Amino acid sequence: MFNHVKIALILTTVMIVIAAIIAGVYFMTYAPIAKADLNAKFEAIKFVLTDQTTGQLLVDQSQIPETMKELNAKIWKSNSSGVLYSNAKLPGYVLSPAYLFKGKDGSDIYVLTGYGIGFGGRVVSVASFIKQKNGGFLENAIDVIDYANETPGLGAKINDPDVRSRFFDIPNSGFKDTIKVNKDAGLFPLPSDYKSKLNDYKDKGIIVTSDVMTGATITPRSVANTLNAMYEFLEKEVK
Amino acid sequence: MANQNGETNLSVLTAGWIKQNPTFVQVLGLCPVLAVSTSADNALGMGLATLGVLAISNLFISFVRNIIPNEIRIPVYISIIAAFVTMVNLLMHGYTYDLWVSLGIYIPLIVVNCIPLGRAEAFASKHGPWKSFLDGVGMGIGFLGAIMLLGITRELFDSGTIFGYHIWSSAYDVFVVALPPGAFLVIGLYMGLFRYIGKVRSQKKAQGDESK
């Protein structure tokens, strides 16, 4: 009996000491982690507000947020639940808050954060959509900010420039029947001249990823689902 | 200075480099090695994180080895290892964000890597803090070397680069090495090479003994 109590006491003491050490490191790293996460978000917003063809900002430099206060001033829609829109069938989710920027040409540019379900859980992306004069939205660019649970070398390649660029400049015609990665759209194997037709495929809602993300379909599909949910949200909310 | 088993600080430190290399000789902790070694960057990050956890957890386990009853030694060792992995994860999230995102799930999974628990049970629980620390560092260097070798090989043959620097034309790219079958293929070849080196060395040693 005494031996059991002694063992329990030793184990409890060890756990308390370990918990105290982890708590100390947690408090020490709390501010740097918050700063790193916020910087990632600022960088992502700046990235998606850049024209990926010319490298020029779509908005005035003064509009790019560098502090939380400046970012909060750009909030277009938010709610307390944290999710602005969800389509469980895809599945794709739009997170709160959504931001609205004014382009240099006066167009409305919506910056949304959302996620789809990848191989290891949430794959979170930030994307920008430019309201078109003839209706609909042009998806300008995406930045995948959280793919920490995707497999390194496979799904985790989702934010490589080669892969990410496949999700740029998708016109509203592409979202007509939701966008799909080429394997899901039945475009596999790829024809020999597929590289010259990437934009044509985008017009039809087909995003070619199988050549730059060999062996990974779930992660790019989750990003496509996120963009589909974002587009549905904008169509519903923007009059 | 050597102990009763003839172990010197240098022999403890260098044992894990080649002779008892945790990856190629002991065949431990293969899951993260195969999964993360797709690039030299990832391999370096994973190798350094594992080295840090191994060295510090070995040191702490050695400190507490005499006060931990035998019945609860495994949960205590695992808790200590998990604590240090959590700390490494928090520190990488705060200070090396890009690498933390890139390594993803494999940092928390160091907890279930066989090497830290294996060294805790086989070495740190039986030796003093200094030798245990050296063993952790040595095994960590062995692991780092092995995963770097794989990372460099796979990155080179997949994209013709090492640490992102272009080495040769993409015409030589063998993309299969970046995929899981490629990982098994490359590690198999290196294991064969290590076995061959070991065999040649032991044959030479035997020949030397005979000639004496």
Coordinates of N, CA, C and O in Angstrom, one line a residue, chain A residues 3 6-8 10-11 14-15 18-19 21-22 25-29 32-34 36-37 40-41 43 144-154 156-157 214-215, chain B residues 35-36 38 42 60 67-69 71-72 75-76 79-80 82-84 86-91 93-95 97-98 100-106 158 175 178-180:
Chain A
N3 N 3.9 1.5 -0.9 CA 4.7 1.6 -2.1 C 3.8 2.2 -3.2 O 4.3 3.0 -4.0
K6 N 3.6 5.9 -2.6 CA 4.9 6.5 -2.9 C 5.1 6.7 -4.4 O 5.5 7.8 -4.9
I7 N 4.7 5.7 -5.2 CA 4.8 5.8 -6.6 C 3.9 6.9 -7.2 O 4.3 7.7 -8.0
A8 N 2.7 6.9 -6.7 CA 1.7 7.9 -7.1 C 2.2 9.3 -6.8 O 2.1 10.3 -7.6
I10 N 5.4 10.3 -6.4 CA 6.5 10.6 -7.3 C 6.1 11.0 -8.7 O 6.5 12.0 -9.2
L11 N 5.1 10.2 -9.2 CA 4.6 10.5 -10.6 C 3.9 11.8 -10.6 O 4.1 12.6 -11.5
V14 N 6.6 14.6 -10.5 CA 7.3 14.7 -11.8 C 6.4 15.5 -12.8 O 6.8 16.4 -13.5
M15 N 5.1 15.1 -12.8 CA 4.1 15.8 -13.7 C 4.0 17.2 -13.4 O 3.9 18.1 -14.3
I18 N 7.1 19.0 -14.6 CA 7.1 19.1 -16.1 C 6.0 20.2 -16.5 O 6.3 21.0 -17.4
A19 N 4.9 20.2 -15.9 CA 3.8 21.1 -16.3 C 4.3 22.6 -16.0 O 4.1 23.5 -16.8
I21 N 7.4 23.6 -16.0 CA 8.4 24.0 -17.0 C 7.8 24.4 -18.3 O 8.1 25.4 -19.0
I22 N 6.8 23.5 -18.8 CA 6.1 23.8 -20.0 C 5.4 25.1 -20.0 O 5.4 25.9 -20.9
V25 N 7.8 27.9 -20.5 CA 8.1 28.1 -21.9 C 6.9 28.7 -22.7 O 7.1 29.5 -23.6
Y26 N 5.7 28.2 -22.3 CA 4.5 28.7 -23.0 C 4.4 30.2 -22.9 O 4.2 31.0 -23.8
F27 N 4.6 30.7 -21.6 CA 4.5 32.2 -21.4 C 5.6 32.9 -22.1 O 5.4 34.0 -22.6
M28 N 6.8 32.3 -22.1 CA 7.9 32.9 -22.8 C 7.7 33.1 -24.3 O 8.1 34.0 -24.9
T29 N 7.0 32.1 -24.9 CA 6.9 32.1 -26.3 C 5.5 32.6 -26.8 O 5.3 32.7 -28.0
P32 N 6.0 35.9 -28.9 CA 6.6 35.6 -30.3 C 5.7 34.8 -31.2 O 5.7 35.0 -32.4
I33 N 4.9 33.9 -30.6 CA 4.0 33.0 -31.4 C 2.9 33.9 -32.0 O 2.6 33.8 -33.2
A34 N 2.3 34.8 -31.1 CA 1.3 35.7 -31.6 C 1.8 36.6 -32.7 O 1.1 36.8 -33.7
A36 N 4.4 36.0 -34.7 CA 4.7 35.2 -35.9 C 3.4 34.9 -36.7 O 3.4 35.1 -37.9
D37 N 2.3 34.6 -36.0 CA 1.1 34.3 -36.6 C 0.5 35.5 -37.3 O 0.0 35.5 -38.4
A40 N 2.5 36.4 -40.4 CA 2.1 35.5 -41.5 C 0.8 36.0 -42.1 O 0.7 36.0 -43.4
K41 N -0.1 36.5 -41.3 CA -1.4 37.0 -41.8 C -1.2 38.3 -42.6 O -1.7 38.5 -43.7
E43 N 1.6 39.3 -44.1 CA 2.3 38.9 -45.4 C 1.3 38.3 -46.4 O 1.4 38.6 -47.6
V144 N -1.5 30.1 -48.8 CA -1.9 29.0 -47.9 C -1.1 29.3 -46.6 O 0.1 29.2 -46.6
I145 N -1.8 29.7 -45.5 CA -1.1 30.1 -44.3 C -0.9 29.0 -43.3 O -0.1 29.1 -42.4
D146 N -1.8 28.0 -43.3 CA -1.6 26.9 -42.4 C -1.8 25.5 -43.1 O -3.0 25.2 -43.4
Y147 N -0.7 24.8 -43.2 CA -0.8 23.5 -43.8 C 0.1 22.6 -43.0 O 0.7 21.6 -43.5
A148 N 0.2 22.9 -41.7 CA 1.2 22.3 -40.8 C 1.0 20.8 -40.6 O 1.9 20.1 -40.3
N149 N -0.3 20.3 -40.9 CA -0.5 18.9 -40.7 C -0.5 18.1 -42.0 O -0.9 16.9 -42.0
E150 N -0.1 18.8 -43.1 CA 0.0 18.0 -44.3 C 1.3 17.4 -44.4 O 2.3 17.8 -43.8
T151 N 1.4 16.3 -45.2 CA 2.6 15.5 -45.3 C 3.7 16.3 -46.0 O 3.6 16.7 -47.2
P152 N 4.9 16.5 -45.3 CA 6.0 17.1 -45.9 C 6.4 16.4 -47.2 O 6.4 15.2 -47.3
G153 N 6.7 17.2 -48.3 CA 7.1 16.6 -49.5 C 5.9 16.2 -50.4 O 6.1 16.0 -51.6
L154 N 4.7 16.1 -49.9 CA 3.5 15.8 -50.7 C 2.5 16.9 -50.5 O 2.7 18.0 -51.2
A156 N 2.2 19.1 -48.3 CA 2.8 20.4 -47.8 C 3.5 21.2 -48.9 O 4.0 22.3 -48.6
K157 N 3.5 20.7 -50.1 CA 4.0 21.5 -51.2 C 3.0 22.5 -51.7 O 3.2 23.2 -52.6
T214 N 2.8 15.8 -57.5 CA 2.7 14.4 -57.7 C 2.3 13.6 -56.4 O 3.0 13.8 -55.4
G215 N 1.3 12.8 -56.5 CA 1.0 11.9 -55.3 C 0.1 12.6 -54.3 O -0.2 11.9 -53.3
Chain B
A35 N 9.7 10.4 -44.0 CA 8.6 11.4 -44.4 C 9.2 12.8 -44.6 O 8.8 13.6 -45.4
V36 N 10.2 13.2 -43.8 CA 10.7 14.6 -43.8 C 11.9 14.8 -44.7 O 12.2 15.9 -45.0
T38 N 12.5 14.9 -47.6 CA 12.3 15.3 -49.0 C 13.1 16.4 -49.5 O 13.3 16.6 -50.7
N42 N 14.3 20.7 -44.8 CA 13.4 20.0 -43.8 C 14.2 19.0 -43.0 O 14.0 18.9 -41.8
F60 N 18.2 15.1 -18.5 CA 17.2 15.1 -17.4 C 16.9 13.7 -16.9 O 16.8 13.5 -15.7
I67 N 15.8 8.4 -8.5 CA 14.7 8.6 -7.7 C 13.4 8.1 -8.3 O 12.3 8.1 -7.7
I68 N 13.5 7.6 -9.5 CA 12.2 7.1 -10.2 C 12.2 5.6 -10.0 O 13.0 4.8 -10.4
P69 N 11.1 5.1 -9.4 CA 10.9 3.6 -9.2 C 10.8 2.9 -10.6 O 10.3 3.5 -11.5
E71 N 8.9 0.7 -11.7 CA 7.5 0.5 -12.2 C 7.0 1.6 -13.1 O 6.2 1.5 -14.0
I72 N 7.5 2.9 -12.8 CA 7.0 4.0 -13.5 C 8.0 4.7 -14.4 O 7.8 5.8 -14.8
P75 N 6.6 5.7 -18.2 CA 5.8 6.9 -18.3 C 6.5 8.2 -17.9 O 6.3 9.3 -18.5
V76 N 7.5 8.1 -17.0 CA 8.2 9.3 -16.6 C 9.2 9.7 -17.8 O 9.2 10.9 -18.2
S79 N 7.1 11.2 -20.5 CA 6.6 12.6 -20.1 C 7.7 13.6 -20.3 O 7.5 14.7 -20.7
I80 N 8.9 13.2 -19.8 CA 10.1 14.2 -20.0 C 10.3 14.4 -21.5 O 10.5 15.6 -21.9
A82 N 8.2 14.1 -24.0 CA 7.1 14.9 -24.5 C 7.2 16.4 -24.1 O 6.9 17.3 -24.9
A83 N 7.6 16.6 -22.9 CA 7.8 18.0 -22.4 C 8.8 18.8 -23.3 O 8.5 19.9 -23.7
F84 N 9.9 18.1 -23.5 CA 10.9 18.8 -24.3 C 10.5 19.0 -25.8 O 10.8 20.0 -26.4
T86 N 7.4 19.4 -26.7 CA 6.5 20.5 -26.7 C 7.2 21.9 -26.7 O 6.8 22.8 -27.3
M87 N 8.3 21.9 -25.9 CA 9.1 23.2 -25.8 C 9.7 23.5 -27.2 O 9.6 24.6 -27.6
V88 N 10.3 22.5 -27.8 CA 10.9 22.7 -29.1 C 9.8 23.2 -30.1 O 10.0 24.1 -30.9
N89 N 8.6 22.6 -30.0 CA 7.5 22.9 -30.9 C 7.1 24.4 -30.7 O 6.9 25.2 -31.7
L90 N 7.0 24.8 -29.4 CA 6.6 26.2 -29.1 C 7.7 27.2 -29.6 O 7.4 28.2 -30.2
L91 N 8.9 26.8 -29.3 CA 10.0 27.7 -29.7 C 10.1 27.8 -31.2 O 10.3 28.9 -31.8
H93 N 7.7 27.5 -33.4 CA 6.5 28.2 -33.8 C 6.8 29.7 -33.6 O 6.4 30.5 -34.5
G94 N 7.4 30.1 -32.5 CA 7.6 31.5 -32.3 C 8.8 32.1 -33.0 O 8.7 33.3 -33.5
Y95 N 9.9 31.3 -33.2 CA 11.1 31.9 -33.7 C 11.5 31.4 -35.1 O 12.3 32.1 -35.8
Y97 N 9.2 30.3 -37.8 CA 7.8 30.1 -38.2 C 7.7 29.2 -39.5 O 7.0 28.3 -39.6
D98 N 8.5 29.6 -40.5 CA 8.5 29.0 -41.8 C 8.9 27.5 -41.7 O 8.2 26.6 -42.3
W100 N 8.7 25.7 -39.0 CA 7.7 25.1 -38.2 C 6.5 24.6 -39.1 O 6.0 23.5 -38.9
V101 N 6.1 25.5 -40.0 CA 5.0 25.2 -40.9 C 5.4 24.0 -41.8 O 4.7 23.1 -42.0
S102 N 6.7 24.1 -42.3 CA 7.1 23.2 -43.2 C 7.3 21.8 -42.6 O 6.9 20.8 -43.2
L103 N 7.7 21.7 -41.3 CA 7.9 20.4 -40.7 C 6.6 19.8 -40.2 O 6.4 18.6 -40.1
G104 N 5.7 20.7 -39.9 CA 4.3 20.3 -39.5 C 4.2 19.3 -38.4 O 4.9 19.4 -37.4
I105 N 3.5 18.2 -38.7 CA 3.1 17.2 -37.7 C 4.3 16.5 -37.2 O 4.3 15.9 -36.1
Y106 N 5.4 16.5 -37.9 CA 6.6 15.6 -37.5 C 7.3 16.1 -36.3 O 8.1 15.4 -35.7
D158 N 15.5 14.9 -57.0 CA 14.1 15.3 -57.4 C 14.1 16.6 -58.1 O 13.4 16.8 -59.1
F175 N 11.9 12.2 -60.2 CA 10.9 12.6 -59.2 C 10.5 11.6 -58.3 O 10.0 11.8 -57.2
A178 N 11.3 11.7 -54.5 CA 10.6 12.5 -53.6 C 9.3 11.8 -53.0 O 8.8 12.3 -52.0
L179 N 8.9 10.7 -53.7 CA 7.7 10.0 -53.2 C 8.1 8.9 -52.2 O 9.3 8.6 -52.1
P180 N 7.1 8.4 -51.5 CA 7.4 7.4 -50.4 C 8.2 6.2 -51.0 O 9.2 5.8 -50.3

